[in-house]
Short mmCIF file of C-alpha atoms in Angstrom, two decimals:
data_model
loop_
_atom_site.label_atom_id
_atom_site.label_comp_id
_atom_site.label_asym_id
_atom_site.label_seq_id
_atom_site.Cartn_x
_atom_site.Cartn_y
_atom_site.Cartn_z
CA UNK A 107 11.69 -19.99 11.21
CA UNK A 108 7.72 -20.67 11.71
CA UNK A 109 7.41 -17.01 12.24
CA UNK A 110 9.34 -16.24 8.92
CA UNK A 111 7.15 -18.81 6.85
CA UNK A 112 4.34 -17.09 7.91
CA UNK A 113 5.39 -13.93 6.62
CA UNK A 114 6.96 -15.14 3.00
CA UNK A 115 2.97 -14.51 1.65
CA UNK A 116 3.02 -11.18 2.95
CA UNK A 117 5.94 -10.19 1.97
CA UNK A 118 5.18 -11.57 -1.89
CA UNK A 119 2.09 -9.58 -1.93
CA UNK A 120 4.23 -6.56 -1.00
CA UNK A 121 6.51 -6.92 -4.19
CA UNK A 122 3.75 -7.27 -5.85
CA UNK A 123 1.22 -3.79 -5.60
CA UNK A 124 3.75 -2.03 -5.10
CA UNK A 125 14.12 14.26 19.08
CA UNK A 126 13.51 16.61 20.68
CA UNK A 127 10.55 19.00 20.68
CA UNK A 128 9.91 23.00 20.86
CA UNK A 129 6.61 24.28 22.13
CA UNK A 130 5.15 27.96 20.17
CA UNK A 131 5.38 29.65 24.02
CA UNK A 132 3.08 33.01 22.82
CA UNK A 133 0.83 30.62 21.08
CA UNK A 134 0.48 27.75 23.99
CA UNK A 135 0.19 30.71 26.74
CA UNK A 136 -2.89 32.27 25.15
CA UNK A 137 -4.41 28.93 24.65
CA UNK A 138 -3.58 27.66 28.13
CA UNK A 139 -5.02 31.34 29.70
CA UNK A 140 -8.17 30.81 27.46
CA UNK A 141 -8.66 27.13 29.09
CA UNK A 142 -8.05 28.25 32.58
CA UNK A 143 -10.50 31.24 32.06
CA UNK A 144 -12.84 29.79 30.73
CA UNK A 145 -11.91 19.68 -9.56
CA UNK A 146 -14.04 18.02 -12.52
CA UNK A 147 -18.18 17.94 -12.35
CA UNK A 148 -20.64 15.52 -10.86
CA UNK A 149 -21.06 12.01 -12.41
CA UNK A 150 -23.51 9.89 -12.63
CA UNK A 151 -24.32 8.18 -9.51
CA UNK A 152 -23.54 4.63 -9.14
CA UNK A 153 -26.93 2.30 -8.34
CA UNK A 154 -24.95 -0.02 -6.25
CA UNK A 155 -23.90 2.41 -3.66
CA UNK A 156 -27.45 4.33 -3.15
CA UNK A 157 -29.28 2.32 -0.39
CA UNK A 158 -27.50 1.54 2.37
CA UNK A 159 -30.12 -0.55 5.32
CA UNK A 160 -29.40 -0.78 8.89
CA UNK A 161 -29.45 -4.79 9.65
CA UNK A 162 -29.95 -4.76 13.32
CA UNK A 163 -32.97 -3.78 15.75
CA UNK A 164 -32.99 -0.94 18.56
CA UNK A 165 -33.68 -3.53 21.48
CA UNK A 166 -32.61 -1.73 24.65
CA UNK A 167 -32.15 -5.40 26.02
CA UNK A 168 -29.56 -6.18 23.54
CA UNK A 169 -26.14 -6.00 23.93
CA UNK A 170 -23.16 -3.04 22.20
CA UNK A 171 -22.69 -5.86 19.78
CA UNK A 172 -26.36 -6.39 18.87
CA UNK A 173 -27.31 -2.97 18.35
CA UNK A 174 -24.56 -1.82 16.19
CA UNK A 175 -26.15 -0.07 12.97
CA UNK A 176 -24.33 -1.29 9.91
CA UNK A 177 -24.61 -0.37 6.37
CA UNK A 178 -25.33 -2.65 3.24
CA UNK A 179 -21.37 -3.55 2.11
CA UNK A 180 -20.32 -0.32 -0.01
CA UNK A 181 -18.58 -1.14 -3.13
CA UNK A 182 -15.81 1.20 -3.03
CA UNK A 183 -12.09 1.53 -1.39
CA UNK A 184 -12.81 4.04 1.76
CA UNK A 185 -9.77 6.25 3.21
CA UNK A 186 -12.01 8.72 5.09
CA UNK A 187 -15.46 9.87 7.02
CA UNK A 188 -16.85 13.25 7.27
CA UNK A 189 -20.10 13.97 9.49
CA UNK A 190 -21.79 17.58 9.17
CA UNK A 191 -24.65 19.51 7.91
CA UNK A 192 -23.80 20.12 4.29
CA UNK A 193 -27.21 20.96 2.88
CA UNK A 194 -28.39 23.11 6.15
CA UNK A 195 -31.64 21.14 7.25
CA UNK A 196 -30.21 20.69 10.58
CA UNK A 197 -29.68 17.56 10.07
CA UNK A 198 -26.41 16.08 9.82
CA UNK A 199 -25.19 14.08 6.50
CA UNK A 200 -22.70 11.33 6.33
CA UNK A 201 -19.75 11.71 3.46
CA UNK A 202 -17.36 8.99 2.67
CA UNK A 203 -13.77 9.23 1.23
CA UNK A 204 -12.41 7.29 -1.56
CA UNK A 205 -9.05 7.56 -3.73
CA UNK A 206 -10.87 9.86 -6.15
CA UNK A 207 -14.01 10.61 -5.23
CA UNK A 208 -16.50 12.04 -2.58
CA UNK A 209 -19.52 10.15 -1.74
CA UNK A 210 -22.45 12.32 0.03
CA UNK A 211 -25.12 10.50 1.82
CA UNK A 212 -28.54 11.28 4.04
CA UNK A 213 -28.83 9.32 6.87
CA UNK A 214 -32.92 9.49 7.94
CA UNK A 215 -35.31 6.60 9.07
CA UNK A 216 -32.21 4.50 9.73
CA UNK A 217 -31.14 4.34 6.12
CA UNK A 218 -28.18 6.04 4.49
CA UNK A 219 -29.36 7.16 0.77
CA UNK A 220 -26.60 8.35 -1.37
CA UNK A 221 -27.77 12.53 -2.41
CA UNK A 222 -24.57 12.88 -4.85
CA UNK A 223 -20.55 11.90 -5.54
CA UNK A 224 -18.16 14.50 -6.73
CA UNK A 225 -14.94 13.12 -8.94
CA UNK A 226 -11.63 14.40 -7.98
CA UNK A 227 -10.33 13.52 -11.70
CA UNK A 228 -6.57 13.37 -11.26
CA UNK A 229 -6.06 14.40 -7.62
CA UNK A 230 -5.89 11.68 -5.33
CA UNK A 231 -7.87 11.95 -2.59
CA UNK A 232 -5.64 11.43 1.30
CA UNK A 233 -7.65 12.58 3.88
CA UNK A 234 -11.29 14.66 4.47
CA UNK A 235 -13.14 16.57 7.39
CA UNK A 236 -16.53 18.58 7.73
CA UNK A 237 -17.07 21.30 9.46
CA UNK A 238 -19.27 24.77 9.83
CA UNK A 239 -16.23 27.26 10.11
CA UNK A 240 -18.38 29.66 9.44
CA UNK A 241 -21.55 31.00 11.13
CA UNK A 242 -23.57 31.82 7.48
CA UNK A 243 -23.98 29.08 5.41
CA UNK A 244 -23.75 24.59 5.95
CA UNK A 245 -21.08 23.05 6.99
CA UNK A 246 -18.43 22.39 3.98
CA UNK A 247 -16.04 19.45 3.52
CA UNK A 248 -12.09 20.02 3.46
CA UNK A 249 -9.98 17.63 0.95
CA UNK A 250 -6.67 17.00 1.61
CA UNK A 251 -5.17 15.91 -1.78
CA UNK A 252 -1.94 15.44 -4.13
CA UNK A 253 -1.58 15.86 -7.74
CA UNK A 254 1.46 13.51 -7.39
CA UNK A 255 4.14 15.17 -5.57
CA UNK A 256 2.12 18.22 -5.00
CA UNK A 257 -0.35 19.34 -2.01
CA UNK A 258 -3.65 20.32 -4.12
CA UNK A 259 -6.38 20.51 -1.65
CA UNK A 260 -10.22 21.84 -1.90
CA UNK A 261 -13.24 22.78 -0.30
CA UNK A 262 -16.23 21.55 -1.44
CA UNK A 263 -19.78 23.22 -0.84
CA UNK A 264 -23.13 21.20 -1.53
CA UNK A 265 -25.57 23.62 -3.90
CA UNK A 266 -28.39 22.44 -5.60
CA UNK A 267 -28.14 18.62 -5.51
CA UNK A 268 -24.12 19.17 -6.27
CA UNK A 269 -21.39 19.18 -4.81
CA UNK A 270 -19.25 21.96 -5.97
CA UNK A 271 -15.64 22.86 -5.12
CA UNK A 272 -15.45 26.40 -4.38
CA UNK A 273 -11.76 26.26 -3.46
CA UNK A 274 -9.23 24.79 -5.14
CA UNK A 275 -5.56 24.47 -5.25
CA UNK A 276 -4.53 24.94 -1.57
CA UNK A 277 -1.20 23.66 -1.30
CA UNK A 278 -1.25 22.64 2.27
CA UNK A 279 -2.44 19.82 3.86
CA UNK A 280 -5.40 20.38 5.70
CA UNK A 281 -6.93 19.08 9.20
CA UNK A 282 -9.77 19.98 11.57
CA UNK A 283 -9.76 19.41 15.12
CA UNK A 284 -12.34 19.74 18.17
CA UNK A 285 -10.25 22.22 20.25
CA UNK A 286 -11.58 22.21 24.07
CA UNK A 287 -12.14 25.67 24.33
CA UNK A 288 -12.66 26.87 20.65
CA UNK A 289 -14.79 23.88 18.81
CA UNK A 290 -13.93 23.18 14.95
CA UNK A 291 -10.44 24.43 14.13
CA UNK A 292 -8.78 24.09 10.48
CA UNK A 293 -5.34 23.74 10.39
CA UNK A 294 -2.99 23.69 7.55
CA UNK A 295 1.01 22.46 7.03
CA UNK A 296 3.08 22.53 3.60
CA UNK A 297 4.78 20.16 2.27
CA UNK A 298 8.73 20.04 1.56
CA UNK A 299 11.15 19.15 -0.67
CA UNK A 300 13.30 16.88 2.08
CA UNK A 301 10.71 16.92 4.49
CA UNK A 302 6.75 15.81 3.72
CA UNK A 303 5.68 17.95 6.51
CA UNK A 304 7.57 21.27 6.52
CA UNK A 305 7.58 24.13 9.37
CA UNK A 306 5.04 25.17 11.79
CA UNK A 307 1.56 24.13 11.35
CA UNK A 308 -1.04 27.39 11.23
CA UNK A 309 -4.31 28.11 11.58
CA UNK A 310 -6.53 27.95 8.26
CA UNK A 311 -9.25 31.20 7.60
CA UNK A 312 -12.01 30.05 5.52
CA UNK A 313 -12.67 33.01 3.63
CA UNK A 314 -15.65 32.05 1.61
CA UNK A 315 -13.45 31.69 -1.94
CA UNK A 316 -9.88 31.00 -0.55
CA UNK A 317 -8.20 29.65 2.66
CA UNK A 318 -5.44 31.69 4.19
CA UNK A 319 -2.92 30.94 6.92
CA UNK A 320 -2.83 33.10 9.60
CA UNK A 321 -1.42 32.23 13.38
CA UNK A 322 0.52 29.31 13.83
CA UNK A 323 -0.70 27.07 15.98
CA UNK A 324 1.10 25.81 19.38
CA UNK A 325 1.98 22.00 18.82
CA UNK A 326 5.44 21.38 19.22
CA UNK A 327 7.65 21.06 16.04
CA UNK A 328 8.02 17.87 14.25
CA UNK A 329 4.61 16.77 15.32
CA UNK A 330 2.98 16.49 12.04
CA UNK A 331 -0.74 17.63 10.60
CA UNK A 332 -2.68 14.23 11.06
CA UNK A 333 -2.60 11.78 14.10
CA UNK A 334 -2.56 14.57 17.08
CA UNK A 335 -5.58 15.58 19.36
CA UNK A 336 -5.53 18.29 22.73
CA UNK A 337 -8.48 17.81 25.50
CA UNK A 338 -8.59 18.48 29.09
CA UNK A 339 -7.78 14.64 29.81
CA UNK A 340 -6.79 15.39 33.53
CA UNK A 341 -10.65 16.98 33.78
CA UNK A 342 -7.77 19.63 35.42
CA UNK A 343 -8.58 22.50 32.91
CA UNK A 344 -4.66 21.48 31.52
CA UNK A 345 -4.59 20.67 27.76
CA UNK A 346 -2.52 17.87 26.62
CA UNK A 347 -1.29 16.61 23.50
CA UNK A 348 -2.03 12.73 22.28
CA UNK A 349 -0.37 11.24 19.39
CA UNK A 350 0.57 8.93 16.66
CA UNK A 351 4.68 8.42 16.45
CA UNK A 352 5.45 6.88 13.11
CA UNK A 353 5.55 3.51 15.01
CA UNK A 354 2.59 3.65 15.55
CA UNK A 355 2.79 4.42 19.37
CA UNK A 356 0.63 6.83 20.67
CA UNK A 357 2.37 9.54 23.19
CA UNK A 358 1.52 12.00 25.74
CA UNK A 359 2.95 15.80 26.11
CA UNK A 360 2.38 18.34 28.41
CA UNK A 361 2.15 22.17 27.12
CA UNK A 362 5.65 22.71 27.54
CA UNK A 363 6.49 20.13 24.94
CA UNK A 364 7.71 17.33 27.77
CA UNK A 365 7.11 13.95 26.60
CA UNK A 366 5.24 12.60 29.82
CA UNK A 367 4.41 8.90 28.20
CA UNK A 368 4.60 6.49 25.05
CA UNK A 369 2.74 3.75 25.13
CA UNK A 370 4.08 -0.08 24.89
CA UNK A 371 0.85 -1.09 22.66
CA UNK A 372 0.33 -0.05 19.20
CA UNK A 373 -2.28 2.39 18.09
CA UNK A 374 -3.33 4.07 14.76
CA UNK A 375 -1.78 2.35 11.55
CA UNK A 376 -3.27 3.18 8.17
CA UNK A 377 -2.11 2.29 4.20
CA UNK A 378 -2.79 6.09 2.81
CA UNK A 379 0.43 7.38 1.41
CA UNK A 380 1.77 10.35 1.20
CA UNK A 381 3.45 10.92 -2.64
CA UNK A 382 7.18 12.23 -2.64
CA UNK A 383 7.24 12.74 -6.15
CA UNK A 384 5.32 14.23 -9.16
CA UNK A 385 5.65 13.67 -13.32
CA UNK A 386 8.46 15.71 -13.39
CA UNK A 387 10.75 13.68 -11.40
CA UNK A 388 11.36 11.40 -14.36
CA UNK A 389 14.94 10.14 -13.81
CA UNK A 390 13.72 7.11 -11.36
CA UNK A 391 10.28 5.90 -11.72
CA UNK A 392 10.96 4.21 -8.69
CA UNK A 393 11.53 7.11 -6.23
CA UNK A 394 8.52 7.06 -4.44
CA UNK A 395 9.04 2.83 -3.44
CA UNK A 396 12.49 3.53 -2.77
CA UNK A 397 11.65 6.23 0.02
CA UNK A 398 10.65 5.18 3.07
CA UNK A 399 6.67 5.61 2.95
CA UNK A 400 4.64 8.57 4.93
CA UNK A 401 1.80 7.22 5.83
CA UNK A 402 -1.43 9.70 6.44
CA UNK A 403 -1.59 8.72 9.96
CA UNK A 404 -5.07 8.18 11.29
CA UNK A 405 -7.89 10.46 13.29
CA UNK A 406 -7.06 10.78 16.95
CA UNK A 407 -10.56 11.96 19.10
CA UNK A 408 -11.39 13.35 22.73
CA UNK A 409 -14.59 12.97 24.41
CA UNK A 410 -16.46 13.98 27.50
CA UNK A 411 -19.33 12.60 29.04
CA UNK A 412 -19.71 15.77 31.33
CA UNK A 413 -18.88 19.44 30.54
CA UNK A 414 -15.29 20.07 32.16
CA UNK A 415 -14.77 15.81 33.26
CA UNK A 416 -11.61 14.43 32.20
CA UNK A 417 -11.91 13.46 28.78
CA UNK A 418 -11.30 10.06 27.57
CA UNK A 419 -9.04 9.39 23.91
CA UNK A 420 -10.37 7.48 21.39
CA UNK A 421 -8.12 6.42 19.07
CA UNK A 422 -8.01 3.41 16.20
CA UNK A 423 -6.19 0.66 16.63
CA UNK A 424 -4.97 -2.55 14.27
CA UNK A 425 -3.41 -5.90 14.81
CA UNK A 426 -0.75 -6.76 12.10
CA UNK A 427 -0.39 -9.89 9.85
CA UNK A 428 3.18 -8.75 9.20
CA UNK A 429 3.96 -7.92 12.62
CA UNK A 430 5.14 -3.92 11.64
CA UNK A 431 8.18 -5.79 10.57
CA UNK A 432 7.92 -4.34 6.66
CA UNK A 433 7.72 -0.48 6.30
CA UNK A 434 5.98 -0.56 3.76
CA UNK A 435 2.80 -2.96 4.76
CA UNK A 436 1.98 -3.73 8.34
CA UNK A 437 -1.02 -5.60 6.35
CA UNK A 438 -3.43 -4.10 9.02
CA UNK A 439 -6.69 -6.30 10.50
CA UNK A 440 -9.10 -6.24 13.15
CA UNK A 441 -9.42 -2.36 13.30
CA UNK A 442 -11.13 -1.19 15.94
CA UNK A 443 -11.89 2.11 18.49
CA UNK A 444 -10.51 2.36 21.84
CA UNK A 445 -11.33 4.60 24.96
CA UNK A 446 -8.45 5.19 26.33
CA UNK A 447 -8.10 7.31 30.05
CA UNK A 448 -5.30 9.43 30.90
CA UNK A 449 -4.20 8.63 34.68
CA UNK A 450 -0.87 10.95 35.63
CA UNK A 451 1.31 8.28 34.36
CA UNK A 452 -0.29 6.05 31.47
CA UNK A 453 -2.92 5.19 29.45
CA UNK A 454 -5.63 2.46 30.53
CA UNK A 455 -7.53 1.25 28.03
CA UNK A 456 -11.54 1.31 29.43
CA UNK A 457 -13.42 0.30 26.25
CA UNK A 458 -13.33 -0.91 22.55
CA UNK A 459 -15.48 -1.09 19.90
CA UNK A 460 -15.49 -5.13 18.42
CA UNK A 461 -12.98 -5.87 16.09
CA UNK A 462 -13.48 -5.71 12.78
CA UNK A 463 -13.03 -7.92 9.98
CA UNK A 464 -10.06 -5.49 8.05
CA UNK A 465 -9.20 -2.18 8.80
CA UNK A 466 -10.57 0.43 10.43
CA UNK A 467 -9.70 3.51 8.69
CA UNK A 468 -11.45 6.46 9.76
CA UNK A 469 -14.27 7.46 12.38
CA UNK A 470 -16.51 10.27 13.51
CA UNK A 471 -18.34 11.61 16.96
CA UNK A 472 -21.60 13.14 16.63
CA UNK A 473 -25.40 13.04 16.10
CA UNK A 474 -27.63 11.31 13.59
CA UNK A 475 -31.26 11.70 12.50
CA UNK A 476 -33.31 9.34 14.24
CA UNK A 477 -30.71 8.03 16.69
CA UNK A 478 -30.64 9.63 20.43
CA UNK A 479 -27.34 10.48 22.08
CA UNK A 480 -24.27 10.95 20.60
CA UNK A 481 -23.06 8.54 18.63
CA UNK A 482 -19.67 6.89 16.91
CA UNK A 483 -20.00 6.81 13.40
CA UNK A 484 -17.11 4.17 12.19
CA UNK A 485 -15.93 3.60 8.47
CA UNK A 486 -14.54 0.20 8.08
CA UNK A 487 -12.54 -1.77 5.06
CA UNK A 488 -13.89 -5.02 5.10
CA UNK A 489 -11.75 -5.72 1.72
CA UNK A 490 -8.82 -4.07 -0.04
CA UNK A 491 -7.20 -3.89 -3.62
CA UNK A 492 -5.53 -0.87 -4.48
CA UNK A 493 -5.22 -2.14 -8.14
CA UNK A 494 -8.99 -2.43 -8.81
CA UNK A 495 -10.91 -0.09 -6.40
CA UNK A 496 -14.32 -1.40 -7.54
CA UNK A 497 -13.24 -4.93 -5.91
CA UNK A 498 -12.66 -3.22 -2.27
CA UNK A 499 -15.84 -3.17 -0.10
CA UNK A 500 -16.73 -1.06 2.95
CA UNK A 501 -18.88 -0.53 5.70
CA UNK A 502 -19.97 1.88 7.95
CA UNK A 503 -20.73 0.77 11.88
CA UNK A 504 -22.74 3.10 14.20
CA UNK A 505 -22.80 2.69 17.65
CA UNK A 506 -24.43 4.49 20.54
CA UNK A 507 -21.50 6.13 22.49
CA UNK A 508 -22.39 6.11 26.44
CA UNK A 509 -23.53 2.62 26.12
CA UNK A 510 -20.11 1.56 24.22
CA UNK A 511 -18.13 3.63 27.56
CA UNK A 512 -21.12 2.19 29.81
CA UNK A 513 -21.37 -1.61 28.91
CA UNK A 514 -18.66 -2.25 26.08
CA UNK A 515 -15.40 -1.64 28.31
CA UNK A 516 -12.77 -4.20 29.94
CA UNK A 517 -12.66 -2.60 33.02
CA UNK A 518 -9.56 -0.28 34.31
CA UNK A 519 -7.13 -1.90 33.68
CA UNK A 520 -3.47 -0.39 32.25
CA UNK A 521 -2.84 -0.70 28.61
CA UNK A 522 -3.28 -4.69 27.43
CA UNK A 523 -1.46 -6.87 24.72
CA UNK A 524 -3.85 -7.73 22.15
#
């Protein structure tokens, strides 16, 4: 009954805002022989958002918690982080996600300046990555987004102090991942009328003015778009398969399609949903709440200290004021990253980033201006309302990567309750 009271709140604020598995074989086989072988305008830029200060000192006596770069508090409601060089100075850029718009900032001299934001207009924004697909010209940033019911994704390109879409209208959604043997890959799945994620998912050619499906990739069906990663986690030149469930598990297959694990512990979690519905579905209004909710589920990362080791998972992981018991809001706190090692038979959890205070939603691997080593670039809600974005605040946490695996683990143990 305790337990109940606890959740009455929760469940008030709710009311309130609102099988088996079938490997590609020709695909998986060339992959697995290449491993062993181997739109609206610009607006005016908001004042509050254009200086962001790091707050902490670069003291190689302090501990992962005392050098953690943060950012002044961002006044917006962040749902994803892109890293890449979008202007081509070599140099890589740091561009934040919100509902509706793209927000493009420099990071130099331990600051993070904001260049330029992009409106979306109507199109809500669900998901981003950046990436150079292509060997002439920066790297450009992918939009996965929904004019209601409908997948209505673009590229956008930064020219001239802009950022310009130069696609537009892609209706699938669209992902990039690090494969082990092949870098940056885009990858694009449709959308369905019964299903939110219909058919195979396919490789994505970025042709300069328009992206076109070509192969289809070798993930086993009914593994959706978001939430999945493949590395070398045995360091055994053997790709594997991590990810999200919808219950927020995280689970291990082998190239065949076997499910070799699913973890007790939950991992992921995330409040971007997926719309069933558009304008012209105006019988119910109510059609979209009454379905059970799609969530976009979260980035899922591998990493290697060493060319060819084993590499570790990094995923994002949540506590829950509701306990996961509503569908509809797990009400998701203390976000933060794990390193998680694959050993033949589970996952042990080796290091985490400290938790935050609110979610963590998205979060990036790579190298800054200024900053030596690789580093993990993590965007952070500190403060939510979907009614009144202006009122949400954000953050973005950088910490240096080898010392986070180094100093900032719990040792090797097997997967622990939080």
């Amino acid at each position: 009954m305790a337990s109940l009271t606890r959740l009455v709140p929760a469940i008030t604020l709710m009311i309130l805002i609102h099988g088996g598995f079938l490997w590609d074989s020709v695909d998986v086989r060339a992959e697995v022989s290449k491993y062993s072988n181997l739109g609206t305008t610009s607006v005016k830029l908001n004042e509050n958002l254009v200086l962001a200060k790091s707050e902490s000192e670069s003291d190689s006596k302090k501990s992962v918690t005392d050098k953690i770069w943060r950012s002044q508090e961002l006044s917006l409601l962040a749902i994803g982080l892109g890293v890449g060089d979008v202007d081509g100075d070599g140099k890589n850029e740091i561009i934040v996600a919100g509902p509706s718009t793209i927000y493009l900032y420099r990071f130099s001299d331990n600051n993070m300046n904001l260049l330029t934001e992009y409106s979306s207009g109507n199109l809500e924004i669900k998901a981003i990555d950046v990436a150079k697909l292509s060997k002439n010209g920066p790297a450009r940033i992918y939009v996965t987004a929904q004019n209601r019911g409908s997948v209505a994704s673009f590229v956008l390109e930064y020219k001239k102090g802009n950022l310009i879409p130069v696609i537009e209208g892609v209706d699938y959604f669209l992902r990039v991942i690090n494969y082990p043997t092949h870098g940056p890959i885009l990858l694009g799945q449709r959308k369905g009328l019964s299903k939110m994620y219909d058919g195979p998912i396919y490789r994505m050619e970025d042709r300069g003015t328009s992206l076109e499906a070509t192969d289809r990739f070798g993930v086993p069906l009914k593994i959706p778009i978001f939430g999945f990663t493949i590395g070398d986690f045995e360091g055994k030149r053997n790709p594997l398969i991590a990810v999200y469930d919808k219950e927020d598990h995280l689970r291990i297959y082998d190239p065949t399609g076997k499910r070799l694990y699913v973890s007790k512990n939950y991992y992921g979690g995330s409040d971007i949903i997926l719309r069933w519905f558009g304008p012209e579905e105006q019988r119910d209004k109510n059609k979209d709440f009454a379905m059970d909710p799609i969530y976009v589920r979260p980035r899922l990362l591998w990493w290697s200290s060493t060319p060819g080791g084993a590499a570790q998972i990094l995923s994002i992981a949540h506590s829950s004021t509701t306990m996961r018991m509503l569908s509809r809001t797990k009400m998701l706190d203390e976000g933060r990253i794990k390193g998680l090692v694959w050993n033949g038979d589970s996952l042990e959890e080796r290091w985490s980033t400290p938790k935050a205070q609110g979610m963590a939603v998205d979060f990036a691997i790579d190298y800054l201006s200024g900053m030596s080593g690789e580093r993990l670039i993590v965007l952070e809600r500190k403060k939510t309302d979907w009614l009144a974005f202006l009122l949400s605040r954000s953050q973005i946490k950088i910490y240096d990567l080898q010392q986070l695996v180094t100093e900032g683990g719990k040792g090797g143990g097997k997967e622990s309750d939080d």
